[in-house]
CSV table of C-alpha atoms in Angstrom, one decimal:
chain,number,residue,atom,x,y,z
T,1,UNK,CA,-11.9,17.3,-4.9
T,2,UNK,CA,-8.9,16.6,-3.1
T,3,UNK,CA,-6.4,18.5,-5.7
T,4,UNK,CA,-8.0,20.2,-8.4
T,5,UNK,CA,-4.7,20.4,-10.3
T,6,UNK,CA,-3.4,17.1,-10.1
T,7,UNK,CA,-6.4,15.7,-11.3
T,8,UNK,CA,-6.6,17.9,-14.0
T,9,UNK,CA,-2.7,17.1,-15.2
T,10,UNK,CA,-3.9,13.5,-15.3
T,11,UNK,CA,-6.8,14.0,-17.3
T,12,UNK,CA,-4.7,15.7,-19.9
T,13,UNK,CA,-2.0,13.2,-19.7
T,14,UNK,CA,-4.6,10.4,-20.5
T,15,UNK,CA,-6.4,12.3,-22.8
T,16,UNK,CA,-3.3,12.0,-25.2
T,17,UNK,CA,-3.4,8.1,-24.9
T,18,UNK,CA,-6.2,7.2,-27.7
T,19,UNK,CA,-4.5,4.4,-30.5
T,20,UNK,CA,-1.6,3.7,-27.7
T,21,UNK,CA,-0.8,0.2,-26.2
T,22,UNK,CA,-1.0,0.9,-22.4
T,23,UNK,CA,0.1,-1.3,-19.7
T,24,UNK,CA,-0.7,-1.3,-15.6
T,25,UNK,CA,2.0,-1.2,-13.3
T,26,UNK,CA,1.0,-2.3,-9.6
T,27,UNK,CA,4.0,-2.1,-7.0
T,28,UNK,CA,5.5,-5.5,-5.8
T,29,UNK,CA,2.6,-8.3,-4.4
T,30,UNK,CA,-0.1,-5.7,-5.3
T,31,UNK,CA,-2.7,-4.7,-2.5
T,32,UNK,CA,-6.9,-4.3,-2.8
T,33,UNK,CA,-6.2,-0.8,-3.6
T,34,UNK,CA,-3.8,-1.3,-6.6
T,35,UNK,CA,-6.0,-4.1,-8.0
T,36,UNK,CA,-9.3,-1.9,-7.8
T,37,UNK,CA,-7.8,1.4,-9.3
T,38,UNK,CA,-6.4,-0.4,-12.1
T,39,UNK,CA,-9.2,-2.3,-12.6
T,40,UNK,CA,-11.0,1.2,-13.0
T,41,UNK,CA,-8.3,2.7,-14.8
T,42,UNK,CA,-7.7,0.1,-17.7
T,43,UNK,CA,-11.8,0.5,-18.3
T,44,UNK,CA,-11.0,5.0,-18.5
T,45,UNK,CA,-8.6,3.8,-20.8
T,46,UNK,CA,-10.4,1.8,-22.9
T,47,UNK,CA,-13.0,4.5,-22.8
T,48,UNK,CA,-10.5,6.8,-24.1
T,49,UNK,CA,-9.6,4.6,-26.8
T,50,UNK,CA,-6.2,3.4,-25.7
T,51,UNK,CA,-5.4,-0.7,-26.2
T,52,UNK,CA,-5.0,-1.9,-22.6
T,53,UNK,CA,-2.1,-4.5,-22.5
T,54,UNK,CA,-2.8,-6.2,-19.5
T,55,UNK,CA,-2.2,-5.3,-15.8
T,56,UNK,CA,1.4,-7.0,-14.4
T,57,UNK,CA,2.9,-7.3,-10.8
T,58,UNK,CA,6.5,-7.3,-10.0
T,59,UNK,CA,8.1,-10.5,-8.5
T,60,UNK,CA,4.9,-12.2,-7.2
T,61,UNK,CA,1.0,-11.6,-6.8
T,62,UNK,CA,0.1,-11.2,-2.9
T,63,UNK,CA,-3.2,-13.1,-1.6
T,64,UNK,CA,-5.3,-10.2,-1.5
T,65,UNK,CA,-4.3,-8.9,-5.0
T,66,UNK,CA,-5.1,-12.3,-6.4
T,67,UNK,CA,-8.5,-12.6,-4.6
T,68,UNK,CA,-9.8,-9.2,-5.9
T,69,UNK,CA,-8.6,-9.7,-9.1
T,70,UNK,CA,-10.3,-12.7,-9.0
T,71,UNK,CA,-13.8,-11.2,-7.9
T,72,UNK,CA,-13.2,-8.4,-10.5
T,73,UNK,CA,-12.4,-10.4,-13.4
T,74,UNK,CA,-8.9,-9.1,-13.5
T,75,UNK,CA,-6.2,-10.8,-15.6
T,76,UNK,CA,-2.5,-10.1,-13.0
T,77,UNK,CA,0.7,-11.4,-14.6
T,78,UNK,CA,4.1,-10.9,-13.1
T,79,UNK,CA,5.5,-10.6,-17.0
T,80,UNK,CA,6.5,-6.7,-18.0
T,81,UNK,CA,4.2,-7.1,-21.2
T,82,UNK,CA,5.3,-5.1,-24.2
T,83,UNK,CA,3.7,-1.6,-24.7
T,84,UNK,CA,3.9,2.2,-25.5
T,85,UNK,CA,3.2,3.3,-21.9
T,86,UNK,CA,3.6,1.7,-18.7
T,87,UNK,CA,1.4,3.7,-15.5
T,88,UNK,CA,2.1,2.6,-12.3
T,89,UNK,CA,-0.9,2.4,-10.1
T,90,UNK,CA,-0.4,3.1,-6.0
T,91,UNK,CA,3.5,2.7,-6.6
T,92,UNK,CA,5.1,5.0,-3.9
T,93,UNK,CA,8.9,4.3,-5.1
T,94,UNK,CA,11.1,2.9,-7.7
T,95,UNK,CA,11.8,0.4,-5.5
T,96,UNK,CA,8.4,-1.1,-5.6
T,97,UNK,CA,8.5,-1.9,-9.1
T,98,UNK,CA,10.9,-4.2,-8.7
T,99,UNK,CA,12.5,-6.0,-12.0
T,100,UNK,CA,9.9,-3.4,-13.9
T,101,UNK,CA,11.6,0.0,-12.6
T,102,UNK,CA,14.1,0.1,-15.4
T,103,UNK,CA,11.1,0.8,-17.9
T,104,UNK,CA,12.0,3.8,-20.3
T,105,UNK,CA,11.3,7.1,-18.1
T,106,UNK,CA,9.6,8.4,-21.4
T,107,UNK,CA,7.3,5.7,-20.9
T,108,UNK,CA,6.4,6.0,-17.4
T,109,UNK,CA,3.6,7.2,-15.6
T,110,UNK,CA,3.1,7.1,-12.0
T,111,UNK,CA,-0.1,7.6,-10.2
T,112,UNK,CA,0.2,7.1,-6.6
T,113,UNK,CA,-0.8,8.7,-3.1
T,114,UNK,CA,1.6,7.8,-0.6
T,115,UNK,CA,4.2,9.6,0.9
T,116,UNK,CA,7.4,11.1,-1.4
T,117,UNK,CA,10.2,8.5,-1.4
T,118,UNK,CA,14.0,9.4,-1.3
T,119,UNK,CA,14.4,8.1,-4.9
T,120,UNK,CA,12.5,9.5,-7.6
T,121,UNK,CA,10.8,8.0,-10.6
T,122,UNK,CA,12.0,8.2,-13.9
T,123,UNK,CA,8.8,9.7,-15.5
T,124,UNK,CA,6.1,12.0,-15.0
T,125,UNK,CA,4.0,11.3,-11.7
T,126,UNK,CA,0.9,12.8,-10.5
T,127,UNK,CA,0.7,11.7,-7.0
T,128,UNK,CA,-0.7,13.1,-3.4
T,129,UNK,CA,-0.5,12.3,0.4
T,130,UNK,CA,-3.4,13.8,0.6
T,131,UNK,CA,-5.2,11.6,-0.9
T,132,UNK,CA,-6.1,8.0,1.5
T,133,UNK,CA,-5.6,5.7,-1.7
T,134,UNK,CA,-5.3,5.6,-5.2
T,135,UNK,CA,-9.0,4.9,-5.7
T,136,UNK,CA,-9.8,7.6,-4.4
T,137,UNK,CA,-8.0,9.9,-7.3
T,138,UNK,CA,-9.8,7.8,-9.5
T,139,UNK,CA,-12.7,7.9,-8.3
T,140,UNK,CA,-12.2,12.1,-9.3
T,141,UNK,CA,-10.6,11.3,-12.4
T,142,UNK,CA,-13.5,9.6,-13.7
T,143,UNK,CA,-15.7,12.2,-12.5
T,144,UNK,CA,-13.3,14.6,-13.9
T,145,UNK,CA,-13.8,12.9,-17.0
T,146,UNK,CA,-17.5,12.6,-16.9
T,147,UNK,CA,-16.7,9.0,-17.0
T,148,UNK,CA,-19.7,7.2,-16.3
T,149,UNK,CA,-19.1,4.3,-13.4
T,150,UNK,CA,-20.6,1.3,-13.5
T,151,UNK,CA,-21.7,0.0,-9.9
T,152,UNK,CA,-19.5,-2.8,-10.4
T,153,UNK,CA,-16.4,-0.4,-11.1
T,154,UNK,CA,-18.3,2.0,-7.9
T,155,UNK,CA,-18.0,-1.2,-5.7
T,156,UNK,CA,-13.9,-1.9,-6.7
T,157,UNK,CA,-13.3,1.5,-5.7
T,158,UNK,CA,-15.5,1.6,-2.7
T,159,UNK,CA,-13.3,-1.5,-1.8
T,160,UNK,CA,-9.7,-0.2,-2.8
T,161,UNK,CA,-11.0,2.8,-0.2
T,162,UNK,CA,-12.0,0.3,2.6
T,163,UNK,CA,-8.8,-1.4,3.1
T,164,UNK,CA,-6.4,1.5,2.5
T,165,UNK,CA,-7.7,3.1,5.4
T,166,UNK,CA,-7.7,0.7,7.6
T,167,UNK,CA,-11.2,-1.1,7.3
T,168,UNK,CA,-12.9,3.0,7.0
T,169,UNK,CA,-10.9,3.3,10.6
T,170,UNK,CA,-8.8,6.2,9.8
T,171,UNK,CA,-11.3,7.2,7.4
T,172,UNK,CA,-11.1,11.4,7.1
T,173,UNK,CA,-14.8,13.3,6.3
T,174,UNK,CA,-13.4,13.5,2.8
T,175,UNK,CA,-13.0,10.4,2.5
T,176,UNK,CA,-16.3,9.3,3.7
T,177,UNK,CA,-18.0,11.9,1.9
T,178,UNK,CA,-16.6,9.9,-1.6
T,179,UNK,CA,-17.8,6.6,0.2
T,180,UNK,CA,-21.7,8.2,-0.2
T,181,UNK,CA,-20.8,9.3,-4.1
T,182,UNK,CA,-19.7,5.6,-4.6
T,183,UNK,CA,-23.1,4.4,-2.9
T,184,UNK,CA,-24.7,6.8,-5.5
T,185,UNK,CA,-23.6,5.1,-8.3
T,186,UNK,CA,-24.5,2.1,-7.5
T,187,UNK,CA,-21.5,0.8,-5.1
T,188,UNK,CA,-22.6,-2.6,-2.9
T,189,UNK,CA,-19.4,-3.9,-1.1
T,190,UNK,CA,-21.3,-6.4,0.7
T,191,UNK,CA,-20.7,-9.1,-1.9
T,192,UNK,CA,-17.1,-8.6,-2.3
T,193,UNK,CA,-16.1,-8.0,1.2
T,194,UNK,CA,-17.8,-11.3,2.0
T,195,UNK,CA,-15.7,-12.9,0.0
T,196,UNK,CA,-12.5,-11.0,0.8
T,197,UNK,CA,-13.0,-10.8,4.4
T,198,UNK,CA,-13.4,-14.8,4.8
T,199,UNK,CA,-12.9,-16.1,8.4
T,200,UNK,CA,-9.1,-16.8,9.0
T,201,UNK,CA,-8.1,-19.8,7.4
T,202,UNK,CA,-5.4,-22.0,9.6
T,203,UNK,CA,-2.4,-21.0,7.9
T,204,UNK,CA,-3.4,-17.2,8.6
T,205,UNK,CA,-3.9,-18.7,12.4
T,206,UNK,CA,-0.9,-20.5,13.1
T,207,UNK,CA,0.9,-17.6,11.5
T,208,UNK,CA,-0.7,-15.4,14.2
T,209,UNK,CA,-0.3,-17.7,17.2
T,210,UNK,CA,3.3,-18.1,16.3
T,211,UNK,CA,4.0,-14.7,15.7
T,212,UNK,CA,2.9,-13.7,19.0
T,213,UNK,CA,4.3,-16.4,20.8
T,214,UNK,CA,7.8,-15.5,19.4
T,215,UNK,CA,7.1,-11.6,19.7
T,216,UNK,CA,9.3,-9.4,22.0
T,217,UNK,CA,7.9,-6.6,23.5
T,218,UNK,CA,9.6,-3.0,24.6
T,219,UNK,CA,8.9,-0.2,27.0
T,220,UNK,CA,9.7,3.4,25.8
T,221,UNK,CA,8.1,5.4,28.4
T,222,UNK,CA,4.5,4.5,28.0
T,223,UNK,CA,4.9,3.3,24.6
T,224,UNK,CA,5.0,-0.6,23.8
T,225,UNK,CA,7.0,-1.6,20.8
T,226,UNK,CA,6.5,-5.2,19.3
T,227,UNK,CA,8.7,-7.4,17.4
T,228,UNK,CA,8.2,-11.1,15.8
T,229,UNK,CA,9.2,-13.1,12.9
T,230,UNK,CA,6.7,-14.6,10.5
T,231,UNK,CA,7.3,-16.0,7.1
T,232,UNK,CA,3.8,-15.6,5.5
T,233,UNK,CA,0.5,-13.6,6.7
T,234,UNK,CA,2.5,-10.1,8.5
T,235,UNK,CA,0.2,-7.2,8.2
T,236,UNK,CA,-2.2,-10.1,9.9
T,237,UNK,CA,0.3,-10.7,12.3
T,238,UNK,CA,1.0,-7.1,12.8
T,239,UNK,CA,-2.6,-6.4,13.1
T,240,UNK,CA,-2.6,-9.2,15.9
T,241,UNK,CA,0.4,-7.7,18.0
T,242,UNK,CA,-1.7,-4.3,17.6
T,243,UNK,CA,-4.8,-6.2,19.7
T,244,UNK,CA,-2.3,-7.7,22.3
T,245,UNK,CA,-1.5,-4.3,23.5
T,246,UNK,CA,1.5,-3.0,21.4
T,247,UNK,CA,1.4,0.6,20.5
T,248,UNK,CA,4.0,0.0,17.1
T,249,UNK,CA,4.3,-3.7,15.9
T,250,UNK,CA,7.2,-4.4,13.6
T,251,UNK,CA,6.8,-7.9,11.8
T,252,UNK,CA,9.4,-8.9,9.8
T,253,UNK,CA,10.7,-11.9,7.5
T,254,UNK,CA,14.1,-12.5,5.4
T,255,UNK,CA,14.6,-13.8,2.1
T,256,UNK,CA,17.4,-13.5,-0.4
T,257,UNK,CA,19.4,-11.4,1.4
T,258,UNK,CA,16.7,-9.3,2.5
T,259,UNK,CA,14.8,-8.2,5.2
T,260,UNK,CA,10.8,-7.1,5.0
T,261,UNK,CA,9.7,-5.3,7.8
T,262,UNK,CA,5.8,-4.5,7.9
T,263,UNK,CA,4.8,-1.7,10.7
T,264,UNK,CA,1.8,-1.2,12.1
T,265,UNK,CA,0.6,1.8,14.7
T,266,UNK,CA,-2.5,2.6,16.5
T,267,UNK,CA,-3.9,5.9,15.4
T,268,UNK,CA,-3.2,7.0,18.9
T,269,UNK,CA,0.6,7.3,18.2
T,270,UNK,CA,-0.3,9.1,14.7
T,271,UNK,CA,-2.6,11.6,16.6
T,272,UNK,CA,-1.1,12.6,20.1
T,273,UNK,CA,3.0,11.8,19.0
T,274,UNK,CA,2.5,12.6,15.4
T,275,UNK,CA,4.7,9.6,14.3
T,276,UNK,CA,4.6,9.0,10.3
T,277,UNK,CA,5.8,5.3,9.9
T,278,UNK,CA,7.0,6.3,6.3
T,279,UNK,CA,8.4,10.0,7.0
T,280,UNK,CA,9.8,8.9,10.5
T,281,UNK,CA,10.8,5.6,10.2
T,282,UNK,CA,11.1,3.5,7.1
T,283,UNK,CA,12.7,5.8,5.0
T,284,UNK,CA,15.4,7.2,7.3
T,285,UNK,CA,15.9,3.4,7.9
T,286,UNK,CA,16.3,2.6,4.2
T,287,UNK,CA,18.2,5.6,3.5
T,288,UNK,CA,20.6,4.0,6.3
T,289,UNK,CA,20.6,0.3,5.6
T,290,UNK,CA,20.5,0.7,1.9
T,291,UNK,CA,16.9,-0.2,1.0
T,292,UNK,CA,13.3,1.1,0.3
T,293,UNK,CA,10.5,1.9,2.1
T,294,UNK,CA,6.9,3.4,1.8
T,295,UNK,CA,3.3,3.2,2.6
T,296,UNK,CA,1.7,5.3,4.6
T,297,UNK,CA,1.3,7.4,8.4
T,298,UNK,CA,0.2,4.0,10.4
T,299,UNK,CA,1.3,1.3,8.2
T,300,UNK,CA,4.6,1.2,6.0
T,301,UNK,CA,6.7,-1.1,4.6
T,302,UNK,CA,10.7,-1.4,5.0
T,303,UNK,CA,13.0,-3.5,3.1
T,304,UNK,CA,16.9,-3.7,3.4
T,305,UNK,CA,19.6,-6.0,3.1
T,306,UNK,CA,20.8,-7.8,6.0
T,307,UNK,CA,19.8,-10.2,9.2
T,308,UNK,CA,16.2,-10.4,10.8
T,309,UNK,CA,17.7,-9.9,13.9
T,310,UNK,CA,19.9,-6.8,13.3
T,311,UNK,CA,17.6,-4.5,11.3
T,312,UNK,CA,14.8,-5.5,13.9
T,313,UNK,CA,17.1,-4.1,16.4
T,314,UNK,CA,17.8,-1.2,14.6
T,315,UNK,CA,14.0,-0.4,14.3
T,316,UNK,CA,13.4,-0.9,17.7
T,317,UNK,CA,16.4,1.8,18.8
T,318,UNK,CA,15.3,4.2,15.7
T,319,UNK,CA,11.9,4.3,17.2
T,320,UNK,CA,13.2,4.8,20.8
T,321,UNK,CA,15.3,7.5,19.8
T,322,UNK,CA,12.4,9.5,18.5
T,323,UNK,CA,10.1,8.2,21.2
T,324,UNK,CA,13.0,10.1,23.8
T,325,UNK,CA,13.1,6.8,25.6
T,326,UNK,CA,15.3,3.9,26.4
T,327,UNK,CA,14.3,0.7,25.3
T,328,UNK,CA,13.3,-1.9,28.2
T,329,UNK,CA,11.9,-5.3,27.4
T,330,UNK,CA,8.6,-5.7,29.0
T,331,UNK,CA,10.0,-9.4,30.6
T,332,UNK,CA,12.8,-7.7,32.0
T,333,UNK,CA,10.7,-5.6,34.5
C-alpha cells in the first residue's frame, strides 16, 4: 500500500455514506481511468449501502470514456444529477469539473492522484502523486475494505491501470506488483483491450497525417520540441509527433475562446532532465494565461484563454527557458 493513511481516511469517509444518495464526478471528457474507478467505486458504494445516483461528466463524454463505459455497462450523463454527496473520481482541479465545480463544498469529495493544482477544491480530498491512477487507490480501498472484487470489477481496474501509465510503459514495481493482485482475482484484459484498442479508424488517421504534416518542430540544444494543430484525436496526434522524433509534442486546438493544449514527453526527458509537464509546465502556464492545467509527469493537459498560435508560442519559449536553450526551428538549419 502506497499510503496507508490516505487510504484509511477514505475508508472512514465512505464508511459514513450508508442511506445517502451518492453521485460520481469524473473530470471534463472522462478518461479509461475515471470510467473504471468509478465503475468500481459506485459498486463499494452500493456495498456500503449508499443509493448510487448515477455517474456524470462535465461538458461532454470523450471517445474512450464512452467506449469503456460502454464495455462496462456504465450509465455517463453530462447532467449534475441531484444528490447528498458528489465524489469526484481522478479530478486533479476545480477546473476539471467544469459547470459541476460550484457543487456545495460540504458535499464534495475528491479522490484523485495527480499532481496538486494551484486552486484548491472546495471539500475534503484524499488524493496522491504517488499513486499512477486512481484505480490503483481503489484497487487498496477495496482491499482495505475487504471488499470482495469481482474479475469483471479486477479487469476495469486492471484497465484504468494500463492506460494511465502509458500502455504499463511507465509502469513502476509497485505498480506492477498490483497488476499480479488484479490477475489474482480474476482480472482478463484481453477482452476489453481488444475492444478498446481497435485499429485506427480513418478519422483517427487523417487526424494524425494532418497533424504531422502541419507540425513545427524546434531545436533546444539536443532537445526537439513539437507543435501542431488538430481539432479532434490529440493525445493520438501527440503520441504520433512522439514516434516522429520529437522529444515534447504540444497538440493543441481552440474553441470558445479557449485554447487546449495536450503534452506529451518521452520518459527520457522525465528521467535524465527531470521535467514534470504538470509541475513545470502547465500550471506555471495557467497560472500565467489565466487557465487550468493538470495530469501528470509525461502527459498534461493545459487550457487558457486566447489564440492557438500565441499560447503555442508561449509553450514552446516556457519550455526553452527551462531547457537553457534558444529555440531554433528544425527547417531553419
Amino acid at each position: 500500500m502506497r499510503d496507508p493513511s490516505l487510504v484509511e481516511q477514505l475508508a472512514q469517509e465512505l464508511r459514513g455514506v450508508g442511506g445517502r444518495r451518492v453521485a460520481l464526478l469524473l473530470h471534463i471528457g472522462g478518461d479509461p481511468d475515471a470510467v473504471a474507478s468509478s465503475y468500481v467505486l459506485s459498486n463499494i458504494l452500493g456495498w456500503l449501502s449508499a443509493r448510487v445516483a448515477g455517474v456524470a461528466v462535465p461538458s461532454y463524454i470523450s471517445d474512450n470514456a464512452d467506449r469503456v463505459a460502454s464495455i462496462l455497462g456504465v450509465s455517463l450523463s453530462t447532467e449534475l444529477p441531484e444528490a447528498d454527496l458528489y465524489i469526484a473520481v481522478d479530478t486533479g482541479s476545480p477546473m476539471q469539473l467544469g459547470p459541476f465545480r460550484d457543487v456545495d463544498d460540504g458535499r464534495l469529495v475528491v479522490v484523485d492522484h495527480h499532481e496538486a493544482s494551484r486552486e484548491n477544491f472546495r471539500g475534503r480530498v484524499y488524493s496522491s502523486p504517488a499513486y499512477q491512477s486512481t484505480s490503483e487507490i481503489i484497487l487498496e480501498l477495496a482491499e482495505h475494505l475487504s471488499y470482495p472484487l469481482s474479475p469483471k470489477e479486477a479487469s476495469a481496474l486492471l484497465v484504468g491501470i494500463y492506460f494511465d501509465t502509458v500502455r504499463l510503459t511507465v509502469a513502476d514495481s509497485e505498480t506492477l506488483r498490483k497488476v499480479g493482485i488484479l490477475a489474482g482475482y480474476g482480472a482478463s484484459a484481453r477482452g476489453l483491450l481488444n475492444r478498446l484498442e481497435t485499429p485506427l479508424d480513418y478519422s483517427e488517421r487523417i487526424a494524425r497525417i494532418k497533424g504531422v504534416s502541419r507540425a513545427e518542430f524546434y531545436r533546444c540544444g539536443d532537445i526537439v520540441l513539437a507543435t501542431t494543430r488538430v481539432s479532434a484525436f490529440k493525445p493520438s496526434v501527440a503520441r504520433a509527433l512522439i514516434m516522429v522524433g520529437a522529444h515534447i509534442a504540444m497538440v493543441a486546438d481552440e474553441s470558445d475562446g479557449y485554447v487546449e493544449v495536450t503534452f506529451r514527453q518521452t520518459p527520457e526527458i522525465a528521467d535524465q532532465l527531470g521535467i514534470n509537464l504538470v509541475r513545470d509546465v502547465a500550471e506555471p502556464l495557467a497560472a500565467l494565461l489565466n487557465g487550468s492545467g493538470g495530469g501528470h509527469a509525461s502527459a498534461a493537459k493545459l487550457r487558457v484563454p486566447g489564440q492557438v498560435g500565441y499560447v503555442l508560442t508561449r509553450c514552446v519559449n516556457h519550455l526553452a527557458y527551462l531547457l537553457g536553450e534558444h529555440p531554433a526551428r528544425v527547417s531553419d538549419e
